[in-house]
Coordinates of C-alpha atoms and ligand atoms in Angstrom, one line a residue:
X1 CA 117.9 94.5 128.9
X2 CA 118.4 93.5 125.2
X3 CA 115.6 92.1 123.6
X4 CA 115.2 90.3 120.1
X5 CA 112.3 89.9 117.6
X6 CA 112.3 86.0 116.5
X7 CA 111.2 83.9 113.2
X8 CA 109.5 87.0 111.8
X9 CA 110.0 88.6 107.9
X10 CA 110.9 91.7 107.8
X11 CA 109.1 94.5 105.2
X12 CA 111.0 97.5 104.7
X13 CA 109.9 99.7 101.7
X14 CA 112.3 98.5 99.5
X15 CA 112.9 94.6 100.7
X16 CA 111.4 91.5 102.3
X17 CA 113.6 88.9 103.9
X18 CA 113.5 86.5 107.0
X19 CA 115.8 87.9 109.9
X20 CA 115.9 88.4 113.7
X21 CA 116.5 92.0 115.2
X22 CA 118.4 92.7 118.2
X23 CA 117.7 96.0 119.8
X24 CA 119.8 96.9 122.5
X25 CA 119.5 100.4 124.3
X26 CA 116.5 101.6 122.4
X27 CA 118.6 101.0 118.9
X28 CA 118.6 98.2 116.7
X29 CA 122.1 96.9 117.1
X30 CA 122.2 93.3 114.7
X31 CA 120.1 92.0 112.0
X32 CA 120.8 88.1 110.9
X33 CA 120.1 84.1 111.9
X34 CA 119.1 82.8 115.1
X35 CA 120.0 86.0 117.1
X36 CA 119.6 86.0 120.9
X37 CA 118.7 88.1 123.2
X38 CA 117.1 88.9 126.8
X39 CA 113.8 89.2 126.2
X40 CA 112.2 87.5 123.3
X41 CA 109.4 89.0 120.9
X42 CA 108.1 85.8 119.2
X43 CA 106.7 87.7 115.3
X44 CA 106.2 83.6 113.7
X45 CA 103.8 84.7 111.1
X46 CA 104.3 88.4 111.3
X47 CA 105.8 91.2 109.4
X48 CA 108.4 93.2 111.0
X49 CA 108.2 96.9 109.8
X50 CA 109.2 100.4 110.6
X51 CA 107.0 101.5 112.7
X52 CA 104.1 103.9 111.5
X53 CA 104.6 108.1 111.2
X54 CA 102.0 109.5 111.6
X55 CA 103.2 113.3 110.1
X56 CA 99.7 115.1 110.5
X57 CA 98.0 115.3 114.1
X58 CA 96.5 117.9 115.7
X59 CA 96.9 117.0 119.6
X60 CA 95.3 119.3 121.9
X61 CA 95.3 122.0 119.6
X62 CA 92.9 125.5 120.3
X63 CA 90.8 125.6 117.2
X64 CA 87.4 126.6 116.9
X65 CA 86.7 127.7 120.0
X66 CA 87.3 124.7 122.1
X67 CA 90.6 122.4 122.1
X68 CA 91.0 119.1 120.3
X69 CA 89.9 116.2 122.8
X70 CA 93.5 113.7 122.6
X71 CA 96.4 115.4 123.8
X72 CA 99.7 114.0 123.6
X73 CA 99.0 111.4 126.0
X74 CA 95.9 109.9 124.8
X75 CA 97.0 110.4 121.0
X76 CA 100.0 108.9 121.0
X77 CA 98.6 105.8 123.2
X78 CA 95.9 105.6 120.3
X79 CA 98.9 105.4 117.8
X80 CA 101.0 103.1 119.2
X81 CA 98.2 100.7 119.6
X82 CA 97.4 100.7 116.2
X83 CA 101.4 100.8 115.1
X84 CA 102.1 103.7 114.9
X85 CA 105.8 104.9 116.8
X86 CA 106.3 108.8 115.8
X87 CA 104.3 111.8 115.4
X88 CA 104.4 114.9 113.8
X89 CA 101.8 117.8 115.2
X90 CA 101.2 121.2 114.2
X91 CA 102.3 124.1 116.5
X92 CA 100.3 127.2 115.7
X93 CA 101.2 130.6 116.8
X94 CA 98.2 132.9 117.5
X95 CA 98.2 136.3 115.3
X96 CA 101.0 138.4 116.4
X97 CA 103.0 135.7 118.6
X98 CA 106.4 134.7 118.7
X99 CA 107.1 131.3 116.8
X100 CA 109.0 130.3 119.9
X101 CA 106.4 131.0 122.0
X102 CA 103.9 129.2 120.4
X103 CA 106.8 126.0 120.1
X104 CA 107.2 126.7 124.1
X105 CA 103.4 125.6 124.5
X106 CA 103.9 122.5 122.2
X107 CA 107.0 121.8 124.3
X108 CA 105.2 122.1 127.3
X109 CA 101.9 119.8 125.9
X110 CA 104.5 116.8 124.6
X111 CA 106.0 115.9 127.5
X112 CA 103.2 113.4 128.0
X113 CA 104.2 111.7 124.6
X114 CA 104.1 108.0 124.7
X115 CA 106.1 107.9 121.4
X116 CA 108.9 110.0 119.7
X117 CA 107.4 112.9 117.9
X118 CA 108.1 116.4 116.2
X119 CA 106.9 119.6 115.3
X120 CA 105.9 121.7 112.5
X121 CA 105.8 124.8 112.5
X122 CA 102.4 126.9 111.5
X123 CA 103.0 130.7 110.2
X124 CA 99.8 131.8 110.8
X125 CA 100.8 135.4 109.8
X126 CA 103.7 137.2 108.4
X127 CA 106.1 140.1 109.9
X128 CA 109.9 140.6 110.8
X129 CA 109.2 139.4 113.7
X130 CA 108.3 135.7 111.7
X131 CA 111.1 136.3 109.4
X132 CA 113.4 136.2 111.8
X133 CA 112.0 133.1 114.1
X134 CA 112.0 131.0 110.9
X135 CA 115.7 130.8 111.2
X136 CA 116.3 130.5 114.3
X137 CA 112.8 127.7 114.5
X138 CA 114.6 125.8 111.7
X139 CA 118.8 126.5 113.2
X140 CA 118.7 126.1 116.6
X141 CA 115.2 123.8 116.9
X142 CA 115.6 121.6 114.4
X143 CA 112.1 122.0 112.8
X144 CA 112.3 122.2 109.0
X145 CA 109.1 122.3 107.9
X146 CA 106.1 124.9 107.6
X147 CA 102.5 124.9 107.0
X148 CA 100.5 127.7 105.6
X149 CA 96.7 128.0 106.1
X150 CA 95.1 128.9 102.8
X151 CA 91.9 128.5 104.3
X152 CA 90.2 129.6 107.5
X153 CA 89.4 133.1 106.7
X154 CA 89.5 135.2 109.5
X155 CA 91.5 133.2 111.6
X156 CA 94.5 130.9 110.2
X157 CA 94.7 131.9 107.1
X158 CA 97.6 133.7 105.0
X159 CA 97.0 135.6 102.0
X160 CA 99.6 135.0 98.5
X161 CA 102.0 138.0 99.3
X162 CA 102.4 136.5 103.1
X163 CA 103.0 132.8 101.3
X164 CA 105.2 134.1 98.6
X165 CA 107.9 135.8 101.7
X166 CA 107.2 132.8 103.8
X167 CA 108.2 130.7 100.8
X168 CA 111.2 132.7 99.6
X169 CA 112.7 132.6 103.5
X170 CA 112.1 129.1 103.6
X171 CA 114.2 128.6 100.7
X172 CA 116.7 130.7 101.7
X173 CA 117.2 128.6 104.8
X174 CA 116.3 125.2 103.5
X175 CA 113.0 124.9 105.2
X176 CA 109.8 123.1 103.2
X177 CA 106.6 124.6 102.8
X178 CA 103.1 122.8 103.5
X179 CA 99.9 124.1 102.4
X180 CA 96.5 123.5 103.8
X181 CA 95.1 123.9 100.2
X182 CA 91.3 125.5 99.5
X183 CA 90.6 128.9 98.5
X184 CA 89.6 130.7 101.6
X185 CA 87.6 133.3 99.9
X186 CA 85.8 131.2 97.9
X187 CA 84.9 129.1 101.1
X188 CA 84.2 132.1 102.9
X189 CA 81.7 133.4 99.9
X190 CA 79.9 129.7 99.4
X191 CA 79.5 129.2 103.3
X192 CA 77.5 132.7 103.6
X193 CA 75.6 132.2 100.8
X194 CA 74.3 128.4 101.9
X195 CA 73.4 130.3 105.3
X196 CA 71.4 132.5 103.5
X197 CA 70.1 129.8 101.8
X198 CA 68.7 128.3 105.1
X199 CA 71.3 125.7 104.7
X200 CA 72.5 125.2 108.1
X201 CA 73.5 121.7 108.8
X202 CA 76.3 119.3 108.5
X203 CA 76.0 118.3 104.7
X204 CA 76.6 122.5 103.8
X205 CA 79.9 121.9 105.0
X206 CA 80.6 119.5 102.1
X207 CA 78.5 122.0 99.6
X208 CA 81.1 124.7 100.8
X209 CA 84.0 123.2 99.8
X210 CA 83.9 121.8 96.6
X211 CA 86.6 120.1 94.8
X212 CA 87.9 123.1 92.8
X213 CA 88.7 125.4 96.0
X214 CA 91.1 122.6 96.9
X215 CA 92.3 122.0 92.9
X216 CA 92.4 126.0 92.8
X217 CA 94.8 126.3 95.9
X218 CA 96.9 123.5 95.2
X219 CA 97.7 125.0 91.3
X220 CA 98.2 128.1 93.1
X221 CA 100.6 127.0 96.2
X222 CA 102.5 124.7 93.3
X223 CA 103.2 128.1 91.1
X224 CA 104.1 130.4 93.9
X225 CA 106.2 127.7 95.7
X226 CA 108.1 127.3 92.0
X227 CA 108.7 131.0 91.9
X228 CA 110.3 130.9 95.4
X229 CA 112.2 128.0 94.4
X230 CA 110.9 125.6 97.9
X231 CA 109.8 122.8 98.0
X232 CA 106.0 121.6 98.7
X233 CA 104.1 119.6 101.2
X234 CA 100.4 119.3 100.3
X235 CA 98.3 118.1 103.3
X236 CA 95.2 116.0 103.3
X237 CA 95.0 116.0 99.5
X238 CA 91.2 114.8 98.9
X239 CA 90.7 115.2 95.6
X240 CA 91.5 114.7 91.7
X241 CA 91.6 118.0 91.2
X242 CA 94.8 118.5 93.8
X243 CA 95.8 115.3 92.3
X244 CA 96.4 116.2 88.9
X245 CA 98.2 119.4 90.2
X246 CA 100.6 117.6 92.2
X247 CA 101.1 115.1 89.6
X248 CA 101.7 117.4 87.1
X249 CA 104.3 119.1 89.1
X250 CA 106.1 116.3 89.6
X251 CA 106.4 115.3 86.1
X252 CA 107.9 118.6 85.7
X253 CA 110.6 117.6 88.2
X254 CA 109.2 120.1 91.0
X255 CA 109.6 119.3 94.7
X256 CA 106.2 118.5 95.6
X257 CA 105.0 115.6 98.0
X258 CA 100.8 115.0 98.1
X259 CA 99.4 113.2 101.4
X260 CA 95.9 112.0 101.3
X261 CA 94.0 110.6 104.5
X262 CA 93.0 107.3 105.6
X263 CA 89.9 109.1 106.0
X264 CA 89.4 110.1 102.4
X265 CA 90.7 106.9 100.9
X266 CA 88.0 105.0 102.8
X267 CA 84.8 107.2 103.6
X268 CA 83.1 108.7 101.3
X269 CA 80.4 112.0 100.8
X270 CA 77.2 109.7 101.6
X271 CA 78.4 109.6 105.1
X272 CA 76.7 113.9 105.4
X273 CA 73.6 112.8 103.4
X274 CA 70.4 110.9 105.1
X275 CA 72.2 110.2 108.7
X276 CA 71.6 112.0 111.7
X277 CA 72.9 115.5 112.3
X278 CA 75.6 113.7 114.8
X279 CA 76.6 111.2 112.8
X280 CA 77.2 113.7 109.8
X281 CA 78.9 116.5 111.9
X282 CA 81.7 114.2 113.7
X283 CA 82.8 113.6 110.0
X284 CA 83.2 117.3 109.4
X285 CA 86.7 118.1 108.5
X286 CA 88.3 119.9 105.7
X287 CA 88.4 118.9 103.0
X288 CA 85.5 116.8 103.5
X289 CA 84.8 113.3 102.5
X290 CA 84.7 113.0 98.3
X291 CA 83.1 110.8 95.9
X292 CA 84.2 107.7 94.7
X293 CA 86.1 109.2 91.5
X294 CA 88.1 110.7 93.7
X295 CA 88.6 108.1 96.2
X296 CA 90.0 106.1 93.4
X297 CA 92.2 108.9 92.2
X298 CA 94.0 108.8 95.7
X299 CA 94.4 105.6 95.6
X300 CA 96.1 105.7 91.6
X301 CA 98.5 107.9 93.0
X302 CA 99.4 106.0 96.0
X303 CA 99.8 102.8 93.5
X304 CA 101.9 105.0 90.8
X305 CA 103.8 107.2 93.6
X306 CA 102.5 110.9 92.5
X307 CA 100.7 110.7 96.1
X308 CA 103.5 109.6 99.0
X309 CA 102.4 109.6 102.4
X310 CA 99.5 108.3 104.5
X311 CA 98.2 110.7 107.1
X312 CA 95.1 110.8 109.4
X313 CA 95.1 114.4 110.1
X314 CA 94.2 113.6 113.8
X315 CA 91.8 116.5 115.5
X316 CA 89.6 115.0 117.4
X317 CA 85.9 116.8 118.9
X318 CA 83.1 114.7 121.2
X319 CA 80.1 114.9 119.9
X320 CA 79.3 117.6 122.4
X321 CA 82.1 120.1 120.6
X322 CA 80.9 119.4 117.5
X323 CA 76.9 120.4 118.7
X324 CA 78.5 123.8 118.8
X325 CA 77.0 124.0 115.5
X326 CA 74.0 123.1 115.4
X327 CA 71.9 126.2 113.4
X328 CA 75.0 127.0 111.7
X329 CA 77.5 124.5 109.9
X330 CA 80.2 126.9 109.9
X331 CA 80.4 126.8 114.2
X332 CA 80.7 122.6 113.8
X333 CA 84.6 122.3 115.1
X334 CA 86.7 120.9 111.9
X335 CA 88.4 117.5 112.4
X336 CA 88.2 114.1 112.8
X337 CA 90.2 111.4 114.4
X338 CA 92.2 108.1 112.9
X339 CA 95.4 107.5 114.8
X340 CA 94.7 104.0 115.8
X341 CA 93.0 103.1 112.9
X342 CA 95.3 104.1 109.8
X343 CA 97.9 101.5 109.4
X344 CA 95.0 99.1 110.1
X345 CA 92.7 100.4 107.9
X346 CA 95.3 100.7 105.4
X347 CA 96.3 97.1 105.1
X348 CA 93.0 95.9 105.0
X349 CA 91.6 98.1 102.0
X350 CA 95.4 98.4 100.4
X351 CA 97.1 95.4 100.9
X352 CA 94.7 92.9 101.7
X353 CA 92.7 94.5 98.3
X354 CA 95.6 94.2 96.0
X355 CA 96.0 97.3 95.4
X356 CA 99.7 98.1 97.2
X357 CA 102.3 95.7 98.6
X358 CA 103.3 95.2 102.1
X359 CA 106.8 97.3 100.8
X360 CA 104.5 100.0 99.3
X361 CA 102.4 99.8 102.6
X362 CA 105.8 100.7 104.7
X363 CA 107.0 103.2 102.1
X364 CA 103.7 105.3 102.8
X365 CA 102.7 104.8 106.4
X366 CA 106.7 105.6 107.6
X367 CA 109.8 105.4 105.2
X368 CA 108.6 107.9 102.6
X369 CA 107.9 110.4 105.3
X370 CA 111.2 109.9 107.3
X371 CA 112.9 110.9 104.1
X372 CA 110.9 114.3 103.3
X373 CA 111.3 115.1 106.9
X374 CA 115.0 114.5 107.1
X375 CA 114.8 112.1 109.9
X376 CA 115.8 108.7 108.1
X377 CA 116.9 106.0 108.9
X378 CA 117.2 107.6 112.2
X379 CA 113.2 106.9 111.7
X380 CA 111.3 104.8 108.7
X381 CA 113.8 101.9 108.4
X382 CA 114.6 98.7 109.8
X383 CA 118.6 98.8 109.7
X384 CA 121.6 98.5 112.2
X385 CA 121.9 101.9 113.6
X386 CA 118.2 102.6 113.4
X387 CA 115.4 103.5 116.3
X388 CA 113.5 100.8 117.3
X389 CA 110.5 102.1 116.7
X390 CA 109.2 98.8 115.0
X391 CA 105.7 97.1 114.7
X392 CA 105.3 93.3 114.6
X393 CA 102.3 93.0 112.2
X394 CA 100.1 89.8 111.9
X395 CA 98.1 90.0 108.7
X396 CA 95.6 87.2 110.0
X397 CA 94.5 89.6 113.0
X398 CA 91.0 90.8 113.0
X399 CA 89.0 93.5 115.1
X400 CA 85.6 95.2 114.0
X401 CA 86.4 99.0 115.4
X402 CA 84.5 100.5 117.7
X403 CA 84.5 103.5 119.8
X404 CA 83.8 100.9 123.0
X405 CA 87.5 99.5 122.5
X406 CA 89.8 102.5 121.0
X407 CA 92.3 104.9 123.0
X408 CA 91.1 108.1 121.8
X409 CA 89.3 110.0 124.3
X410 CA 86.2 110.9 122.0
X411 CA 82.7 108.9 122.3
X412 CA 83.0 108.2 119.1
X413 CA 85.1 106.8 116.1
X414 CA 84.3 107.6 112.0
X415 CA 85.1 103.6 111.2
X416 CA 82.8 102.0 113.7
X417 CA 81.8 99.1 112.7
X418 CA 84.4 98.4 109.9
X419 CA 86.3 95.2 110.1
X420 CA 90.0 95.0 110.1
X421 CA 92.8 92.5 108.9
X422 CA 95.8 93.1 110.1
X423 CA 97.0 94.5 113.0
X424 CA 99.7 95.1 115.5
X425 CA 100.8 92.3 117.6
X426 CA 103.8 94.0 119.2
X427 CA 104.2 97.9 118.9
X428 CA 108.2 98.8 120.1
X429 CA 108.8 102.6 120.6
X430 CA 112.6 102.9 120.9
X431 CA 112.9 99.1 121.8
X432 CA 109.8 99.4 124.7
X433 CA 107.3 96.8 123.8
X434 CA 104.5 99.6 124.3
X435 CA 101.4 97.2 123.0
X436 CA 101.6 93.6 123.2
X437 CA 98.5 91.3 121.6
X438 CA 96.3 94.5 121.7
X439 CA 97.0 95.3 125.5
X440 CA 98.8 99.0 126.3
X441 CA 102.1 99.0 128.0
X442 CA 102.9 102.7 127.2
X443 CA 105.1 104.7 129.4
X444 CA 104.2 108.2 129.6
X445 CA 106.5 110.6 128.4
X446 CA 109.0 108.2 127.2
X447 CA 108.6 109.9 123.8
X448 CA 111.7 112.3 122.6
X449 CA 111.5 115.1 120.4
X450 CA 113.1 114.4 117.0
X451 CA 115.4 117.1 115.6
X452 CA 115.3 117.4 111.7
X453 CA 117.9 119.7 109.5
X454 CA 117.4 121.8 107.2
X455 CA 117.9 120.4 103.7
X456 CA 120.5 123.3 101.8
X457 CA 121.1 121.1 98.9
X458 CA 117.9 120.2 97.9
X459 CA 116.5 123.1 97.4
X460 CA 119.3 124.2 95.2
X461 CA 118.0 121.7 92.0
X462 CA 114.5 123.1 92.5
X463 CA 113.1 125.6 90.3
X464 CA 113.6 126.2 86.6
X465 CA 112.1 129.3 87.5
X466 CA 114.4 131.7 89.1
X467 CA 117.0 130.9 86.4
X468 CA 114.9 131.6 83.6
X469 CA 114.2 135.3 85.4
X470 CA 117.1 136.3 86.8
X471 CA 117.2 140.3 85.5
X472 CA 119.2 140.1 82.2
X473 CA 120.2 144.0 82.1
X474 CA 119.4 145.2 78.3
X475 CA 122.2 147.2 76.6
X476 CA 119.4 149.2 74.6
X477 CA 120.1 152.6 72.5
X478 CA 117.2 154.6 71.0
X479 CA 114.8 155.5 74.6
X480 CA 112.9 158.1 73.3
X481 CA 113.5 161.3 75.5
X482 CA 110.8 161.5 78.1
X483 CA 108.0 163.5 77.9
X484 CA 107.6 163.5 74.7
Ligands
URP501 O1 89.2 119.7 109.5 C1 90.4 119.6 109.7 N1 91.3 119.2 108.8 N2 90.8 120.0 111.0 C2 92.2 120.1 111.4 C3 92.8 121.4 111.0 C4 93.3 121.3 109.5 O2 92.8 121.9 108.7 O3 94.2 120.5 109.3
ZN502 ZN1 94.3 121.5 107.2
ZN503 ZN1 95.4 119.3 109.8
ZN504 ZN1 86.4 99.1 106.1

């Protein structure tokens, strides 16, 4: 049955105009005056966006020792009941494994998607074997995009030879590399030493991983990306110091994209010191929560675009995982959870603050990252031809967050207690009305994977580099004879 969304304004990144949509078959089919359909969405006094992407989530992922706690079921339902209508999680490979493999077990996890959603793909260690997946990953599964570990000694992490032939096949092909950016080493070093130290709880966590590991790796991944001529993702950029690097970059007309967390643009460092040891661990994830000179740094760049996308970084423990490390900080599972609370949480200490418009709101919950992705305006846009994947926002909503109410399957939730202003009051996921007034209609596994291409011409205007290198062969005359 058709269905139309009535007397609502419609916020896309770039425009804000009164209109009706008709969706018909999952697709937006007419935009205009006094539409009608079969089933009527009544949005008087609401905002009619693109649905939120979420492109950072970590559902059901093995990490740590234990598994995540929201798989694709109870993540997804967490997301569309706080707006967002697509997903993008990590598949890892473990050392030595096929990349198809490790996508078979993603594909087999997903089915339970209540929302679209798609993968990246983690190399989590380099061989012909990985060389040749990437193509077929990025030909034949429509996955263009890449993270590298640059932490996680021991276990995720790649070293700079394995990113620099990961990065140089990925531009061959027209993939995009993303770094997880801190200094492994240096994290490895700091976190034995503060053991040593007798330092053993929650707050070490934050000592171990300062602000330069992350400013370090992000100069480094920029550099090495430029000398493979690819493009750059950072993830869960917490800090000036990956900030300035980013933004730097992108003066210089590199390819580079920066994505801080709702989590790091609204909790700060105090939240480790003088709480309780379960209080501070559930908030251990890396990088960990900053100051407030760098909270304001984030949000600087959100406001002058050097930072673009909105993430929550989903990986959500119980409290019981995370008493794994209790006597040693370095056992505490790494991640927290913020699916249902990021558009949310967004509007009410960005737009409701003054500090971004509804349009710039849109641009970096959903459009932004359709277009780095290569999925818009399949996804991200509110336009004839487009998903309906669409949120009906009421700015007057409120809700204090609490664990007691939210979908995720975890006893707890990092913004209990913080009130909200702004909020879904119909969340569509291909034109099904999935949340309505804050109750859950989802289907499960009614979301579809979302193919992406590989971007060829993109990563041709990249790098200065490679031109200013290429071997200029030296007509010289006087070599002296050898050995002499
Ligand atoms: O602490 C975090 N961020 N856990 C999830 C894995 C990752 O590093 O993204
Ligand atoms: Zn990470
Ligand atoms: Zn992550
Ligand atoms: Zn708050």
């Amino acid at each position: 049955m058709s269905k139309v969304i009535r007397n609502g304004t419609i916020v896309t990144a770039d425009l804000t105009y009164k209109a009706d949509v008709l969706i018909e078959n999952g697709v937006i089919t007419e935009i205009g005056q006094g539409l009608k359909g079969g089933e009527e969405l009544d949005a008087t006094g609401c905002y009619v966006m693109p649905g939120g992407i979420d492109p950072h989530t970590h559902l059901e992922m093995p990490f740590m020792g234990t598994y995540s706690s929201d798989d694709f079921e109870s993540g997804t339902r967490a997301g569309l009941a706080g707006g967002t209508t697509m997903v993008v999680d990590f598949a890892l490979p473990n050392p030595g494994e096929s990349l198809l493999d490790a996508l078979k077990r993603w594909d087999n996890k997903s089915t339970r998607a209540n929302c679209d959603y798609s993968f990246h793909m983690a190399v989590t260690w380099w061989g012909e074997q990985v060389f040749d997946d990437i193509k077929t990953v990025i030909q034949e599964r429509g996955i263009n995009t890449f993270k590298h570990f640059m932490a996680y000694k021991g276990a995720l992490m790649v070293n700079d030879d394995e990113l620099y032939a990961s990065f140089q096949r990925l531009a061959e092909l027209g993939g995009i590399a993303m770094v997880h950016a801190e200094n492994g080493d240096v994290v490895a070093e700091l976190s034995a030493k503060l053991l040593a130290q007798g330092n053993t709880g929650p707050e070490a966590h934050a000592y171990s991983r300062p602000p330069q590991v992350e400013g370090e790796a992000t100069n480094r991944a920029i550099m090495i990306a430029d000398m493979a001529g690819v493009p750059l993702y950072v993830v869960h950029t917490s800090c000036e110091d990956s900030h300035e690097a980013i933004r730097r970059a992108r003066m210089q007309g590199k390819r580079v994209w920066g994505e801080p967390l709702i989590q790091h643009l609204t909790l700060d460092e105090s939240e480790y010191f003088n709480k309780d040891w379960d209080h501070a661990a559930r908030r251990v994830m890396s990088p960990p929560f900053r100051n407030k000179q760098h909270q304001d740094s984030l949000w600087a760049g959100l406001q002058s675009g050097s930072l673009s996308v909105v993430a929550t970084d989903h990986c959500a423990f119980t409290t019981e995982q995370k008493r794994t490390g209790v006597g040693d900080f370095t056992k505490i599972p790494n991640g927290t959870g913020g699916l249902e609370d990021r558009m949310p949480m967004l509007w009410t200490h960005g737009v409701e603050t003054g500090r971004l418009t509804p349009n710039e709101f849109v641009a970096v919950t959903s459009t932004n990252i359709a277009k780095i992705l290569n999925c818009y305006p399949k996804k991200g846009a509110v336009l004839v031809g487009a998903d309906a994947d669409l949120v009906v926002w009421d700015p007057e909503k409120r809700k204090t967050i609490s664990a007691d109410t939210q979908q995720s399957s975890i006893d707890y939730n990092v913004f209990e207690g913080h009130e909200v202003k702004g909020l879904p009051r119909f969340t569509l996921t291909r034109g099904h009305v999935a949340v309505h007034d804050g109750e859950i209609r989802c289907q499960e596994g009614h979301g579809k994977f979302v193919a992406r291409e590989a971007n060829t011409t993109v990563n041709k205007a990249l790098s200065t580099w490679k031109e200013l290198t290429a071997p200029r062969p030296v007509e010289r005359t006087g070599i002296p004879a050898t050995g002499v």
